[in-house]
Short mmCIF file of C-alpha atoms in Angstrom, two decimals:
data_model
loop_
_atom_site.label_atom_id
_atom_site.label_comp_id
_atom_site.label_asym_id
_atom_site.label_seq_id
_atom_site.Cartn_x
_atom_site.Cartn_y
_atom_site.Cartn_z
CA MET A 1 9.43 -21.94 -8.85
CA THR A 2 8.29 -23.09 -5.38
CA ILE A 3 9.46 -20.54 -2.99
CA ASP A 4 10.33 -22.56 0.60
CA ALA A 5 11.83 -19.52 2.82
CA PRO A 6 10.19 -17.60 5.33
CA CYS A 7 8.62 -14.00 3.53
CA ALA A 8 11.40 -11.57 5.29
CA LEU A 9 10.91 -8.24 2.37
CA PRO A 10 8.91 -5.72 3.31
CA GLY A 11 5.66 -4.40 2.17
CA TYR A 12 4.69 -7.45 0.48
CA THR A 13 0.91 -7.38 1.46
CA ALA A 14 -2.30 -8.63 -0.85
CA GLN A 15 -6.22 -8.42 0.19
CA ALA A 16 -8.08 -11.40 -0.32
CA TYR A 17 -11.85 -13.13 0.29
CA PRO A 18 -13.36 -16.41 0.81
CA ALA A 19 -14.15 -17.24 -2.83
CA ALA A 20 -17.80 -17.99 -1.45
CA ALA A 21 -17.88 -14.32 -1.11
CA LEU A 22 -18.54 -13.51 -4.91
CA ARG A 23 -21.59 -15.10 -5.65
CA VAL A 24 -23.57 -14.71 -8.63
CA VAL A 25 -26.88 -12.38 -8.67
CA ALA A 26 -28.20 -12.41 -12.36
CA GLY A 27 -26.31 -14.65 -15.31
CA ALA A 28 -26.31 -18.66 -15.93
CA SER A 29 -24.30 -19.60 -12.95
CA LEU A 30 -27.29 -18.01 -10.78
CA GLY A 31 -26.62 -18.64 -6.73
CA ASP A 32 -23.04 -20.20 -7.28
CA THR A 33 -19.86 -18.64 -6.28
CA LEU A 34 -16.17 -18.53 -7.34
CA ALA A 35 -15.68 -21.45 -5.12
CA ASP A 36 -18.33 -23.65 -7.82
CA ASP A 37 -15.82 -23.74 -11.21
CA THR A 38 -18.86 -22.83 -12.93
CA ALA A 39 -17.60 -19.10 -13.68
CA VAL A 40 -19.24 -17.89 -17.55
CA PRO A 41 -18.59 -14.74 -19.14
CA GLY A 42 -22.02 -12.75 -18.41
CA ASP A 43 -22.41 -13.59 -14.93
CA VAL A 44 -23.21 -10.91 -12.70
CA TYR A 45 -21.03 -11.13 -9.38
CA ARG A 46 -21.93 -9.46 -6.19
CA LEU A 47 -19.11 -9.03 -3.34
CA SER A 48 -21.64 -10.15 0.01
CA TRP A 49 -18.51 -9.74 2.58
CA GLN A 50 -18.85 -7.20 4.92
CA GLY A 51 -16.21 -7.58 7.21
CA ALA A 52 -12.12 -6.79 6.25
CA PRO A 53 -10.38 -8.72 3.51
CA VAL A 54 -7.56 -11.24 4.93
CA GLN A 55 -4.31 -10.03 4.65
CA LEU A 56 -1.79 -12.15 3.13
CA ALA A 57 1.87 -11.60 3.61
CA LEU A 58 4.00 -12.50 0.32
CA ALA A 59 7.25 -13.64 -0.12
CA GLY A 60 7.05 -11.56 -3.46
CA PRO A 61 5.84 -8.71 -5.04
CA SER A 62 4.58 -11.45 -8.19
CA VAL A 63 2.94 -14.98 -8.93
CA ALA A 64 6.42 -17.06 -9.93
CA GLY A 65 6.84 -18.55 -13.39
CA GLY A 66 5.36 -21.89 -11.70
CA GLY A 67 2.17 -19.91 -10.57
CA GLN A 68 3.56 -20.53 -6.57
CA PHE A 69 4.29 -17.65 -3.84
CA LEU A 70 4.28 -18.04 -0.73
CA ALA A 71 2.00 -16.46 2.01
CA ASP A 72 0.83 -16.18 5.31
CA ALA A 73 -2.91 -15.92 6.20
CA MET A 74 -3.78 -14.74 9.65
CA GLY A 75 -1.17 -15.86 11.50
CA ARG A 76 -0.98 -19.02 9.62
CA PRO A 77 2.10 -20.76 8.49
CA ALA A 78 3.37 -19.74 5.04
CA GLU A 79 2.97 -22.36 2.45
CA PRO A 80 2.90 -22.33 -1.31
CA ILE A 81 -0.37 -21.19 -2.66
CA ARG A 82 -1.62 -22.18 -6.73
CA ALA A 83 -2.79 -19.13 -8.55
CA LEU A 84 -5.60 -21.00 -10.72
CA HIS A 85 -6.72 -18.30 -12.75
CA LEU A 86 -7.22 -14.57 -13.43
CA LEU A 87 -10.75 -13.48 -13.74
CA THR A 88 -11.76 -10.24 -15.44
CA PHE A 89 -14.84 -8.22 -13.97
CA LEU A 90 -16.65 -4.75 -15.70
CA SER A 91 -17.91 -2.56 -12.78
CA SER A 92 -21.47 -1.06 -12.96
CA GLU A 93 -19.51 1.96 -12.89
CA ALA A 94 -17.40 0.71 -16.52
CA GLU A 95 -14.12 0.04 -14.33
CA ARG A 96 -11.87 -2.91 -14.76
CA ALA A 97 -11.35 -5.00 -12.21
CA ASP A 98 -8.94 -8.15 -12.27
CA VAL A 99 -9.62 -11.13 -9.66
CA LEU A 100 -7.18 -13.56 -9.02
CA VAL A 101 -8.30 -16.80 -7.68
CA ILE A 102 -5.86 -18.99 -5.71
CA GLU A 103 -5.81 -21.89 -2.86
CA GLY A 104 -3.38 -23.75 -1.23
CA THR A 105 -3.19 -26.41 1.03
CA ARG A 106 -4.48 -24.88 4.69
CA ILE A 107 -5.74 -22.06 2.81
CA SER A 108 -9.00 -22.59 1.49
CA ARG A 109 -10.04 -20.93 -2.58
CA MET A 110 -9.42 -17.38 -1.96
CA ALA A 111 -10.08 -14.21 -4.48
CA VAL A 112 -7.51 -11.61 -4.71
CA PRO A 113 -8.76 -8.23 -5.88
CA LEU A 114 -6.04 -6.61 -8.12
CA ALA A 115 -8.07 -3.92 -7.96
CA PRO A 116 -10.66 -2.72 -4.99
CA LEU A 117 -13.80 -4.32 -5.25
CA ALA A 118 -17.00 -2.41 -3.69
CA PRO A 119 -18.76 -4.48 -1.35
CA LEU A 120 -22.25 -5.21 -2.58
CA SER A 121 -21.59 -3.41 -6.17
CA ASP A 122 -22.57 -5.61 -9.19
CA HIS A 123 -19.37 -6.89 -11.39
CA THR A 124 -19.69 -8.42 -14.57
CA LEU A 125 -17.44 -11.25 -15.27
CA ILE A 126 -15.87 -10.08 -18.89
CA GLY A 127 -13.18 -12.74 -19.03
CA ILE A 128 -11.24 -15.42 -18.08
CA GLY A 129 -7.73 -16.42 -18.68
CA PRO A 130 -4.72 -18.09 -17.60
CA VAL A 131 -2.28 -16.52 -15.16
CA PRO A 132 0.27 -14.51 -16.38
CA ALA A 133 3.78 -15.24 -15.65
CA GLY A 134 5.25 -12.56 -12.83
CA LEU A 135 1.83 -11.25 -12.34
CA ARG A 136 2.12 -8.51 -9.69
CA ILE A 137 -0.36 -8.96 -6.82
CA ALA A 138 0.95 -7.18 -4.08
CA ASP A 139 -0.42 -3.78 -2.43
CA ILE A 140 1.22 -0.97 -4.61
CA VAL A 141 4.01 0.61 -1.91
CA CYS A 142 4.60 4.14 -2.60
CA ALA A 143 5.50 7.23 -0.21
CA ALA A 144 4.12 9.53 -1.62
CA PHE A 145 2.38 13.04 -1.17
CA ALA A 146 -0.61 15.02 -2.54
CA PRO A 147 0.22 17.71 -5.17
CA GLY A 148 -0.65 20.54 -2.19
CA THR A 149 1.59 19.13 0.42
CA ARG A 150 4.00 21.78 1.73
CA ILE A 151 7.85 20.57 2.66
CA ALA A 152 9.98 22.35 4.95
CA LEU A 153 12.71 24.28 3.56
CA PRO A 154 15.91 24.99 5.36
CA ASP A 155 14.92 28.12 7.00
CA GLY A 156 12.16 26.12 8.48
CA SER A 157 9.31 27.92 5.70
CA LEU A 158 7.09 25.74 3.73
CA CYS A 159 6.62 24.95 0.14
CA PRO A 160 3.79 23.66 -1.81
CA ILE A 161 5.83 19.97 -3.26
CA ALA A 162 4.55 21.23 -6.66
CA ALA A 163 6.34 24.00 -6.73
CA LEU A 164 9.93 22.09 -5.93
CA SER A 165 12.75 21.33 -8.62
CA PRO A 166 15.21 18.84 -8.10
CA GLY A 167 18.08 21.00 -6.55
CA ASP A 168 16.36 22.44 -3.69
CA MET A 169 17.09 22.25 -0.70
CA VAL A 170 15.25 20.73 1.71
CA LEU A 171 15.43 20.36 5.65
CA THR A 172 16.07 16.63 6.65
CA ARG A 173 15.83 15.22 10.48
CA ASP A 174 19.00 13.53 10.43
CA ASN A 175 21.00 15.30 8.03
CA GLY A 176 19.99 19.29 7.58
CA PRO A 177 19.32 20.46 4.25
CA GLN A 178 19.68 18.36 1.57
CA PRO A 179 18.97 19.03 -2.13
CA VAL A 180 16.60 17.17 -3.92
CA ARG A 181 17.81 14.38 -6.36
CA TRP A 182 14.41 13.59 -8.11
CA ILE A 183 10.50 14.40 -8.19
CA GLY A 184 8.03 11.65 -8.89
CA ARG A 185 4.86 12.08 -10.20
CA VAL A 186 1.95 9.39 -10.83
CA THR A 187 -1.55 8.85 -10.92
CA LEU A 188 -3.15 5.79 -9.13
CA GLY A 189 -6.46 4.16 -8.56
CA ALA A 190 -7.75 5.75 -5.16
CA ARG A 191 -10.33 3.76 -4.11
CA GLY A 192 -10.95 1.08 -1.15
CA SER A 193 -7.47 -0.06 0.03
CA LEU A 194 -5.70 2.31 -2.11
CA ALA A 195 -7.25 5.68 -1.56
CA PRO A 196 -5.22 7.98 0.31
CA VAL A 197 -4.94 8.82 3.69
CA VAL A 198 -5.76 12.37 5.36
CA ILE A 199 -4.43 13.16 8.55
CA THR A 200 -6.83 16.34 9.55
CA ALA A 201 -4.85 19.52 10.39
CA GLY A 202 -3.79 19.19 14.72
CA THR A 203 -4.17 15.37 14.37
CA LEU A 204 -0.59 15.00 14.85
CA GLY A 205 0.50 18.58 15.60
CA ASN A 206 0.76 19.00 11.82
CA ILE A 207 -0.61 22.21 10.33
CA GLY A 208 -2.52 21.78 7.74
CA ASP A 209 -4.59 18.58 6.29
CA LEU A 210 -1.54 16.01 5.56
CA VAL A 211 -2.47 13.51 2.76
CA VAL A 212 -0.55 10.74 1.77
CA SER A 213 -0.36 7.30 0.28
CA PRO A 214 -1.62 4.72 2.23
CA SER A 215 1.99 2.99 2.40
CA HIS A 216 3.66 6.45 3.39
CA ARG A 217 5.54 5.94 6.70
CA ILE A 218 5.14 8.54 9.32
CA HIS A 219 7.82 8.87 11.63
CA VAL A 220 6.57 8.74 15.47
CA TYR A 221 9.16 9.63 18.19
CA GLN A 222 8.00 7.31 21.00
CA ARG A 223 8.61 9.22 24.78
CA GLY A 224 9.45 7.56 28.10
CA THR A 225 10.34 3.59 28.66
CA SER A 226 7.12 2.12 27.67
CA ARG A 227 7.87 1.62 24.16
CA ILE A 228 5.71 -0.46 21.09
CA GLY A 229 8.12 -2.42 19.37
CA GLY A 230 11.25 -1.54 21.61
CA SER A 231 12.46 1.45 19.87
CA ALA A 232 11.77 5.34 20.78
CA CYS A 233 11.53 5.54 16.67
CA LEU A 234 8.95 3.46 14.32
CA LEU A 235 8.02 4.50 10.86
CA VAL A 236 4.15 3.69 10.80
CA PRO A 237 2.13 3.67 7.18
CA ALA A 238 -0.47 5.73 7.15
CA ARG A 239 -2.87 2.93 6.60
CA HIS A 240 -2.49 1.72 9.66
CA LEU A 241 -3.08 5.02 11.48
CA VAL A 242 -6.84 5.14 9.72
CA GLU A 243 -9.49 5.29 12.70
CA GLY A 244 -12.09 7.08 10.53
CA ASP A 245 -12.58 10.68 12.11
CA ARG A 246 -9.51 12.19 12.40
CA ILE A 247 -7.75 9.89 10.50
CA TYR A 248 -9.37 8.35 7.41
CA ARG A 249 -9.33 7.71 3.86
CA ARG A 250 -10.22 9.68 0.63
CA GLU A 251 -11.75 7.87 -1.89
CA THR A 252 -11.85 8.92 -5.58
CA ALA A 253 -11.36 7.76 -8.61
CA HIS A 254 -7.66 8.50 -8.91
CA ALA A 255 -5.45 10.80 -7.16
CA ASP A 256 -2.39 12.47 -8.55
CA TYR A 257 1.04 11.62 -5.93
CA LEU A 258 4.51 13.18 -5.83
CA SER A 259 7.58 11.07 -4.44
CA LEU A 260 10.73 12.99 -3.54
CA VAL A 261 13.68 11.18 -3.38
CA PHE A 262 16.98 12.37 -2.39
CA ASP A 263 20.63 10.90 -1.96
CA ARG A 264 19.57 8.74 1.51
CA HIS A 265 16.38 7.82 2.61
CA GLU A 266 15.51 10.90 4.80
CA ILE A 267 12.87 11.67 7.01
CA ILE A 268 11.37 14.93 6.11
CA TYR A 269 8.85 17.13 7.23
CA ALA A 270 5.45 17.23 5.60
CA GLU A 271 2.90 20.23 6.97
CA GLY A 272 5.22 19.70 10.17
CA VAL A 273 5.16 16.48 10.31
CA PRO A 274 8.18 13.80 10.20
CA VAL A 275 7.29 11.39 7.29
CA GLU A 276 9.78 9.40 4.86
CA SER A 277 11.36 10.08 1.26
CA LEU A 278 11.06 7.40 -1.35
CA VAL A 279 13.27 4.62 -0.79
CA ILE A 280 15.26 2.99 -3.82
CA ASP A 281 16.08 -0.09 -2.88
CA PRO A 282 15.83 -3.88 -4.33
CA ALA A 283 13.23 -4.22 -1.88
CA GLY A 284 11.08 -1.60 -2.49
CA LEU A 285 11.21 -1.03 -6.48
CA PRO A 286 9.07 -4.06 -7.55
CA VAL A 287 6.05 -2.40 -5.51
CA LEU A 288 6.19 0.58 -6.77
CA PRO A 289 3.53 1.57 -9.26
CA ALA A 290 5.44 0.87 -12.38
CA PRO A 291 5.80 4.00 -14.29
CA LEU A 292 7.90 5.41 -10.85
CA CYS A 293 9.95 1.69 -11.10
CA GLU A 294 10.43 2.19 -14.38
CA GLU A 295 11.50 5.79 -14.53
CA ILE A 296 13.97 5.08 -11.56
CA GLY A 297 15.34 2.35 -13.92
CA ARG A 298 15.96 5.04 -16.44
CA ARG A 299 17.58 7.55 -14.61
CA PHE A 300 19.55 6.06 -11.83
CA PRO A 301 20.65 2.30 -13.19
CA GLY A 302 22.11 0.58 -9.86
CA PHE A 303 21.04 3.59 -7.51
CA GLU A 304 20.46 2.09 -4.22
CA GLN A 305 19.17 3.20 -0.71
CA ALA A 306 20.21 1.76 2.41
CA ARG A 307 16.40 2.13 4.91
CA HIS A 308 16.03 4.70 7.71
CA THR A 309 16.86 2.72 10.45
CA ALA A 310 13.59 3.56 12.47
CA PRO A 311 11.52 -0.02 11.81
CA GLU A 312 7.80 -0.37 11.33
CA PRO A 313 5.73 -1.23 14.64
CA PRO A 314 4.68 -5.21 15.26
CA ALA A 315 1.25 -6.08 13.86
CA GLU A 316 -0.11 -6.94 16.96
CA SER A 317 0.70 -3.83 18.54
CA LEU A 318 -1.05 -1.28 16.06
CA THR A 319 -4.25 -0.82 18.01
CA GLU A 320 -2.60 0.39 21.06
CA LEU A 321 0.06 2.47 18.91
CA ARG A 322 -3.16 3.64 17.27
CA ARG A 323 -4.84 5.18 20.53
CA ARG A 324 -1.13 6.39 21.93
CA ILE A 325 -0.53 8.61 18.54
CA LEU A 326 -4.26 9.83 18.87
CA GLY A 327 -3.47 10.59 22.33
CA GLY A 328 -0.03 12.76 21.97
CA LEU A 329 2.01 9.42 22.83
#
């Protein structure tokens, strides 16, 4: 299937590297790269790329049945991309990492890791196979908190999220006290781009460290008339705020997360900072972690929420927005 409409759904992104950045450092194809079509199981590859990976904007979270999807790389026009094959690697720490090899007419052959690859680390190729129909390649998008996060209650007190239960009342920014409808729990890999984001105490006026999933969006209010994106209120994914000091990624093998669902997509307060609740809608469900997606489907068939009206900031304004936020707006 070829998709020929613009990429319009939020959150459908994936990270990619030039195929030539993965080079064989031991094995039958010594010196070759993933761009050479000489991959042999048992070869040991090393990711030599030191820069930031290319962001692909996808029209869907998965490879369609015919192996094509719409992507945009580094601002170039969107185009169909061919998914060539799926490679399976084993790291020196015995962690599995699948890598999708793709190419397009204007976009040269690239490697899309489905789990983070550590630069300059060795990965042994253990499998070469076809691309399964419906293979999910988009970044996981999930509004989720670390278990120790404290959530504001209607009386202003803070309650650890792990102590909340469905039916408990939570303070929301727009609709006052609202009952928690459901609490999702999931454990995810937490390396590279999937690592939790830590906003250290006081950085955004937060009472304690706020630890959230990288796609969890922070509600930002812009004072004055010079407003990025033209809106007083923005929802900014936590990963866009990372600057390495006061806001940073905390890498571990795995991270436990909890998500809160209300009758509406709400803005709630975590460690005193306004943040979003988990939204349930057709655009967001496909890129939720599979356990959450499946459980929501069972518990709330047909349930759909309207997204909060605050927009995300334009990509070209993120550096300036980060400067303003860390400066107190």
